[in-house]
Amino acid sequence: MNIAAADILKAFNFRHATKSYDASKKVSDADFHTILEAGRLSPSSFGFEPWKFLVIERQDIKDKLFPLAWGAQNSLRGASHFVIVLARKKVDTLYSSPYITHIMRDVQHLPEDAEQGRKAAFEAFQKDDFNLLESDRAIFDWASKQTYLALANMMTTAAMLGIDSCPIEGFNRSKVEAMLAEEGLLDKEHFGVSVMASFGYHNDEPYAKTRQAMEDIVTWVK
């Protein structure tokens, strides 16, 4: 790896929540595949990847999203690509679920003793460390946290490619999920909507980036 620190910081300074896209400019298939690959390769707790990415290209679906997702309306007018990030529900993320077994056995290729050890550790993590089994919402929110790791990597990758993006939480979750389920795009037993994102090229120059000073957010414990 030979990436200059200045180039990394340049990408972070370039990235902003793009509110207006140039609809005439499209992200290349190769670049968007790289963005999706950054999401796929992202870390997740225990490596269980509790996510799915819906890339919405159909205009009729965008039209139905428009009144349900106020924070996405500018993106839906001009972004090159629009992604809805789904998070898995308790039926898949419970320590004893078939999905967790599938990941350990078929994706991580753990031997049986290691699989049982990891499952026991995950059970203790869910029950004792993070108290995730207190409600279906608690464990869904845990899965959603993992999707934000993928989202951040996708947006940073886009910035390094000179592509703009916008993370989106401005939507009515229940109404969006109902619409996606009605269209056959969401299995509500297994998935819920976590967050959305758009990618493309900005139409208007962004405002100067503002952030707190380093000394206001970092405490060194020596």
Protein backbone atom coordinates (compact mmCIF):
# COMPACT_ATOMS: atom_id res chain seq x y z
CA MET A 1 0.00 0.00 0.00
CA ASN A 2 1.46 3.34 -1.03
CA ILE A 3 -1.20 5.96 -0.34
CA ALA A 4 -0.05 9.39 0.78
CA ALA A 5 -1.58 10.82 3.95
CA ALA A 6 -2.26 14.05 2.06
CA ASP A 7 -4.36 12.16 -0.50
CA ILE A 8 -6.43 10.51 2.24
CA LEU A 9 -7.16 13.85 3.91
CA LYS A 10 -7.86 15.43 0.54
CA ALA A 11 -10.62 12.86 -0.02
CA PHE A 12 -12.14 13.53 3.40
CA ASN A 13 -12.10 17.27 2.78
CA PHE A 14 -13.66 16.71 -0.65
CA ARG A 15 -16.52 14.57 0.71
CA HIS A 16 -19.67 16.44 1.65
CA ALA A 17 -23.38 15.73 1.84
CA THR A 18 -24.29 16.61 -1.73
CA LYS A 19 -27.68 18.28 -1.97
CA SER A 20 -27.79 19.01 -5.69
CA TYR A 21 -26.59 16.62 -8.39
CA ASP A 22 -25.85 17.13 -12.07
CA ALA A 23 -28.30 14.67 -13.65
CA SER A 24 -26.34 14.69 -16.91
CA LYS A 25 -23.27 13.08 -15.32
CA LYS A 26 -23.20 9.37 -14.55
CA VAL A 27 -20.81 7.34 -12.43
CA SER A 28 -19.13 4.68 -14.53
CA ASP A 29 -20.02 1.04 -13.98
CA ALA A 30 -16.44 0.31 -12.95
CA ASP A 31 -16.34 3.09 -10.36
CA PHE A 32 -19.70 2.19 -8.89
CA HIS A 33 -18.67 -1.45 -8.66
CA THR A 34 -15.64 -0.29 -6.68
CA ILE A 35 -17.93 1.64 -4.31
CA LEU A 36 -20.12 -1.45 -3.81
CA GLU A 37 -17.03 -3.60 -3.32
CA ALA A 38 -15.88 -1.24 -0.56
CA GLY A 39 -19.22 -1.87 1.14
CA ARG A 40 -18.94 -5.63 0.68
CA LEU A 41 -15.42 -5.71 2.13
CA SER A 42 -16.32 -3.60 5.15
CA PRO A 43 -15.88 -4.85 8.72
CA SER A 44 -18.79 -5.92 10.88
CA SER A 45 -19.16 -7.20 14.43
CA PHE A 46 -18.00 -10.83 14.51
CA GLY A 47 -17.77 -10.59 10.71
CA PHE A 48 -21.47 -11.45 10.33
CA GLU A 49 -22.24 -8.90 7.57
CA PRO A 50 -25.86 -8.15 8.55
CA TRP A 51 -26.60 -6.06 5.47
CA LYS A 52 -27.93 -5.95 1.95
CA PHE A 53 -27.67 -3.15 -0.63
CA LEU A 54 -30.62 -2.27 -2.88
CA VAL A 55 -29.47 -0.25 -5.89
CA ILE A 56 -32.59 1.52 -7.10
CA GLU A 57 -32.58 2.18 -10.84
CA ARG A 58 -36.28 1.87 -11.64
CA GLN A 59 -37.89 5.27 -12.02
CA ASP A 60 -41.27 4.05 -10.76
CA ILE A 61 -39.68 3.02 -7.46
CA LYS A 62 -37.93 6.39 -7.19
CA ASP A 63 -41.26 8.10 -7.82
CA LYS A 64 -42.87 6.12 -5.00
CA LEU A 65 -39.95 6.87 -2.68
CA PHE A 66 -40.11 10.61 -3.34
CA PRO A 67 -43.02 11.50 -0.99
CA LEU A 68 -41.84 9.02 1.66
CA ALA A 69 -38.21 10.16 1.90
CA TRP A 70 -37.97 13.92 2.32
CA GLY A 71 -34.20 13.74 2.82
CA ALA A 72 -33.75 11.92 -0.48
CA GLN A 73 -35.77 14.18 -2.75
CA ASN A 74 -32.81 16.16 -4.08
CA SER A 75 -30.89 12.94 -4.67
CA LEU A 76 -33.80 11.30 -6.44
CA ARG A 77 -33.93 14.26 -8.83
CA GLY A 78 -30.39 13.92 -10.13
CA ALA A 79 -28.05 11.43 -8.47
CA SER A 80 -26.41 8.89 -10.72
CA HIS A 81 -26.98 6.00 -8.28
CA PHE A 82 -29.31 5.58 -5.32
CA VAL A 83 -28.81 2.89 -2.67
CA ILE A 84 -31.06 1.69 0.14
CA VAL A 85 -29.07 -0.13 2.80
CA LEU A 86 -30.97 -2.89 4.59
CA ALA A 87 -30.13 -4.38 7.99
CA ARG A 88 -31.01 -7.90 9.07
CA LYS A 89 -33.57 -8.49 11.81
CA LYS A 90 -33.47 -10.72 14.89
CA VAL A 91 -34.55 -13.83 12.97
CA ASP A 92 -31.15 -13.70 11.23
CA THR A 93 -28.91 -12.03 13.82
CA LEU A 94 -29.80 -14.10 16.90
CA TYR A 95 -26.76 -16.16 17.94
CA SER A 96 -28.61 -19.42 17.20
CA SER A 97 -30.06 -18.41 13.82
CA PRO A 98 -29.50 -20.38 10.59
CA TYR A 99 -28.00 -17.23 9.03
CA ILE A 100 -25.27 -16.95 11.67
CA THR A 101 -24.50 -20.65 11.24
CA HIS A 102 -24.35 -20.17 7.47
CA ILE A 103 -21.86 -17.31 7.77
CA MET A 104 -19.57 -19.22 10.13
CA ARG A 105 -19.76 -22.47 8.20
CA ASP A 106 -20.06 -21.47 4.53
CA VAL A 107 -18.44 -18.02 4.42
CA GLN A 108 -15.87 -18.00 7.22
CA HIS A 109 -15.20 -21.75 6.81
CA LEU A 110 -14.71 -22.31 10.52
CA PRO A 111 -14.01 -25.83 11.77
CA GLU A 112 -16.77 -27.23 13.99
CA ASP A 113 -15.02 -26.56 17.30
CA ALA A 114 -14.22 -22.96 16.32
CA GLU A 115 -17.80 -22.50 15.12
CA GLN A 116 -19.20 -23.62 18.44
CA GLY A 117 -16.74 -21.42 20.32
CA ARG A 118 -17.63 -18.35 18.30
CA LYS A 119 -21.35 -19.03 18.66
CA ALA A 120 -20.96 -19.26 22.45
CA ALA A 121 -19.00 -16.00 22.49
CA PHE A 122 -21.65 -14.32 20.35
CA GLU A 123 -24.40 -15.56 22.67
CA ALA A 124 -22.60 -14.06 25.67
CA PHE A 125 -22.03 -10.82 23.73
CA GLN A 126 -25.73 -10.53 22.89
CA LYS A 127 -27.04 -11.51 26.32
CA ASP A 128 -24.48 -10.03 28.71
CA ASP A 129 -22.22 -7.47 27.08
CA PHE A 130 -24.63 -5.40 24.96
CA ASN A 131 -28.02 -6.68 26.22
CA LEU A 132 -29.19 -6.98 22.62
CA LEU A 133 -32.00 -9.43 23.32
CA GLU A 134 -34.05 -7.02 25.42
CA SER A 135 -36.11 -6.12 22.34
CA ASP A 136 -36.33 -6.70 18.62
CA ARG A 137 -35.49 -3.01 18.12
CA ALA A 138 -32.28 -3.28 20.16
CA ILE A 139 -30.86 -6.07 18.03
CA PHE A 140 -32.03 -4.42 14.80
CA ASP A 141 -30.31 -1.18 15.83
CA TRP A 142 -27.12 -3.18 16.50
CA ALA A 143 -27.30 -4.56 12.95
CA SER A 144 -27.96 -1.07 11.61
CA LYS A 145 -24.78 0.15 13.31
CA GLN A 146 -22.84 -2.34 11.25
CA THR A 147 -24.36 -1.01 8.03
CA TYR A 148 -23.00 2.45 8.83
CA LEU A 149 -19.47 1.03 8.70
CA ALA A 150 -20.17 -0.11 5.14
CA LEU A 151 -21.82 3.22 4.30
CA ALA A 152 -18.82 5.21 5.53
CA ASN A 153 -16.42 3.10 3.49
CA MET A 154 -18.56 3.48 0.39
CA MET A 155 -18.67 7.26 0.74
CA THR A 156 -14.94 7.52 1.40
CA THR A 157 -14.19 5.32 -1.59
CA ALA A 158 -16.43 7.52 -3.71
CA ALA A 159 -14.56 10.62 -2.51
CA MET A 160 -11.21 9.07 -3.40
CA LEU A 161 -12.59 8.52 -6.90
CA GLY A 162 -13.79 12.13 -7.13
CA ILE A 163 -17.43 11.07 -6.80
CA ASP A 164 -19.92 12.90 -4.59
CA SER A 165 -22.31 11.27 -2.16
CA CYS A 166 -24.97 11.95 0.45
CA PRO A 167 -25.99 9.79 3.43
CA ILE A 168 -29.74 9.94 4.01
CA GLU A 169 -31.80 9.34 7.15
CA GLY A 170 -34.68 11.62 6.20
CA PHE A 171 -37.43 9.11 5.47
CA ASN A 172 -40.46 7.45 7.04
CA ARG A 173 -39.11 3.99 7.78
CA SER A 174 -42.41 2.15 8.10
CA LYS A 175 -43.87 3.66 4.93
CA VAL A 176 -40.71 2.99 2.90
CA GLU A 177 -40.60 -0.59 4.13
CA ALA A 178 -44.28 -1.08 3.29
CA MET A 179 -43.74 0.25 -0.23
CA LEU A 180 -40.65 -1.90 -0.84
CA ALA A 181 -42.46 -4.98 0.48
CA GLU A 182 -45.46 -4.30 -1.77
CA GLU A 183 -43.06 -4.09 -4.73
CA GLY A 184 -41.45 -7.41 -3.78
CA LEU A 185 -38.13 -5.74 -2.95
CA LEU A 186 -38.11 -6.29 0.82
CA ASP A 187 -38.69 -9.38 2.94
CA LYS A 188 -39.90 -7.67 6.12
CA GLU A 189 -39.38 -10.81 8.21
CA HIS A 190 -35.64 -10.72 7.57
CA PHE A 191 -34.75 -7.11 6.71
CA GLY A 192 -35.55 -3.53 7.62
CA VAL A 193 -34.39 -0.25 6.10
CA SER A 194 -31.34 1.16 7.88
CA VAL A 195 -30.13 4.13 5.82
CA MET A 196 -29.97 5.42 2.24
CA ALA A 197 -27.21 6.98 0.15
CA SER A 198 -26.81 8.65 -3.21
CA PHE A 199 -23.79 8.94 -5.50
CA GLY A 200 -23.04 11.18 -8.46
CA TYR A 201 -21.51 14.54 -9.31
CA HIS A 202 -22.43 17.81 -7.61
CA ASN A 203 -24.26 20.59 -9.37
CA ASP A 204 -23.42 23.39 -6.93
CA GLU A 205 -20.13 24.07 -5.19
CA PRO A 206 -20.26 22.85 -1.57
CA TYR A 207 -19.94 25.06 1.46
CA ALA A 208 -16.59 25.12 3.25
CA LYS A 209 -16.25 22.17 5.60
CA THR A 210 -16.71 22.96 9.29
CA ARG A 211 -15.58 20.70 12.13
CA GLN A 212 -14.66 21.07 15.79
CA ALA A 213 -10.97 21.49 16.61
CA MET A 214 -8.98 18.31 17.27
CA GLU A 215 -8.30 19.28 20.89
CA ASP A 216 -12.05 19.58 21.50
CA ILE A 217 -12.84 16.01 20.53
CA VAL A 218 -9.71 14.01 21.44
CA THR A 219 -8.58 13.18 24.98
CA TRP A 220 -5.22 11.43 25.32
CA VAL A 221 -5.15 9.00 28.26
CA LYS A 222 -1.48 8.52 29.14
